[in-house]
Short mmCIF file of C-alpha atoms in Angstrom, two decimals:
data_model
loop_
_atom_site.label_atom_id
_atom_site.label_comp_id
_atom_site.label_asym_id
_atom_site.label_seq_id
_atom_site.Cartn_x
_atom_site.Cartn_y
_atom_site.Cartn_z
CA MET A 1270 0.00 0.00 0.00
CA SER A 1271 1.51 3.36 -0.99
CA GLU A 1272 1.62 6.23 1.47
CA GLU A 1273 -1.18 8.09 -0.33
CA GLN A 1274 -3.54 5.18 0.32
CA PHE A 1275 -3.30 5.57 4.08
CA THR A 1276 -6.08 7.59 5.62
CA PHE A 1277 -5.62 10.34 8.19
CA GLU A 1278 -6.75 7.88 10.85
CA ASP A 1279 -4.24 5.24 9.64
CA LYS A 1280 -1.40 7.74 9.89
CA LEU A 1281 -2.54 8.93 13.32
CA GLN A 1282 -2.70 5.36 14.58
CA GLN A 1283 0.81 4.70 13.22
CA LEU A 1284 2.09 7.84 14.95
CA GLU A 1285 0.48 6.81 18.24
CA SER A 1286 2.12 3.39 17.94
CA ILE A 1287 5.53 4.95 17.32
CA VAL A 1288 5.15 7.29 20.29
CA SER A 1289 4.10 4.39 22.50
CA GLN A 1290 7.12 2.34 21.41
CA LEU A 1291 9.50 5.26 21.97
CA GLU A 1292 8.04 5.95 25.42
CA LYS A 1293 8.90 2.41 26.49
CA GLY A 1294 12.56 3.26 25.89
CA ASP A 1295 13.59 -0.30 25.11
CA ARG A 1296 14.36 0.09 21.40
CA PRO A 1297 17.90 0.17 20.04
CA LEU A 1298 19.12 3.68 19.33
CA GLU A 1299 19.23 3.20 15.56
CA THR A 1300 15.66 1.86 15.49
CA ALA A 1301 14.46 4.62 17.82
CA LEU A 1302 16.02 7.28 15.58
CA ALA A 1303 14.43 5.78 12.46
CA ASP A 1304 11.06 5.60 14.24
CA PHE A 1305 11.47 9.21 15.39
CA GLN A 1306 12.14 10.35 11.82
CA THR A 1307 9.10 8.42 10.59
CA GLY A 1308 7.03 10.03 13.35
CA VAL A 1309 8.19 13.53 12.39
CA GLY A 1310 7.17 12.83 8.77
CA LEU A 1311 3.77 11.60 9.94
CA VAL A 1312 3.25 14.72 12.05
CA LYS A 1313 4.00 16.92 9.02
CA ASP A 1314 1.58 14.90 6.84
CA LEU A 1315 -1.14 15.06 9.49
CA GLN A 1316 -0.68 18.81 9.99
CA LYS A 1317 -0.90 19.38 6.22
CA THR A 1318 -4.07 17.30 6.01
CA LEU A 1319 -5.64 19.31 8.85
CA LYS A 1320 -4.59 22.61 7.26
CA ASP A 1321 -6.04 21.54 3.89
CA ALA A 1322 -9.29 20.53 5.59
CA GLU A 1323 -9.43 23.84 7.43
CA ASP A 1324 -8.87 25.75 4.16
CA THR A 1325 -11.62 23.72 2.46
CA LEU A 1326 -14.06 24.40 5.27
CA ALA A 1327 -13.26 28.12 5.12
CA LYS A 1328 -14.51 28.28 1.52
CA VAL A 1329 -18.06 28.30 0.25
CA ILE A 1330 -19.48 27.96 -3.24
CA ASP A 1331 -21.30 31.09 -4.26
CA ASN A 1332 -24.18 31.45 -6.73
CA ASP A 1333 -21.74 31.47 -9.69
CA ASN A 1334 -20.24 28.14 -8.58
CA GLU A 1335 -17.07 29.94 -7.54
CA LEU A 1336 -15.26 29.20 -4.33
CA SER A 1337 -14.99 32.14 -1.99
CA ASP A 1338 -13.88 32.70 1.56
CA LEU A 1339 -16.47 32.03 4.21
CA GLU A 1340 -17.31 35.20 6.10
CA LEU A 1341 -18.24 34.47 9.67
CA THR A 1342 -20.44 36.90 11.53
CA ASN A 1343 -21.59 37.02 15.12
CA ASP A 1344 -25.21 37.87 14.23
#
């Protein structure tokens, strides 16, 4: 399965597993470093996915089928 096929939830679960393994502190240094690097990559992917979702939610389709920024009011 390529990386693009993993869902947000798959990546989050993988990150949680890596963190759990690292917290145990019983992994060889080389393995722990590789896991840490994988975890950092997952964090970046997850943050990008959240940012993209936030940007999508901040847009609305207007009457001309154009995307525009959502204007929030406190009315």
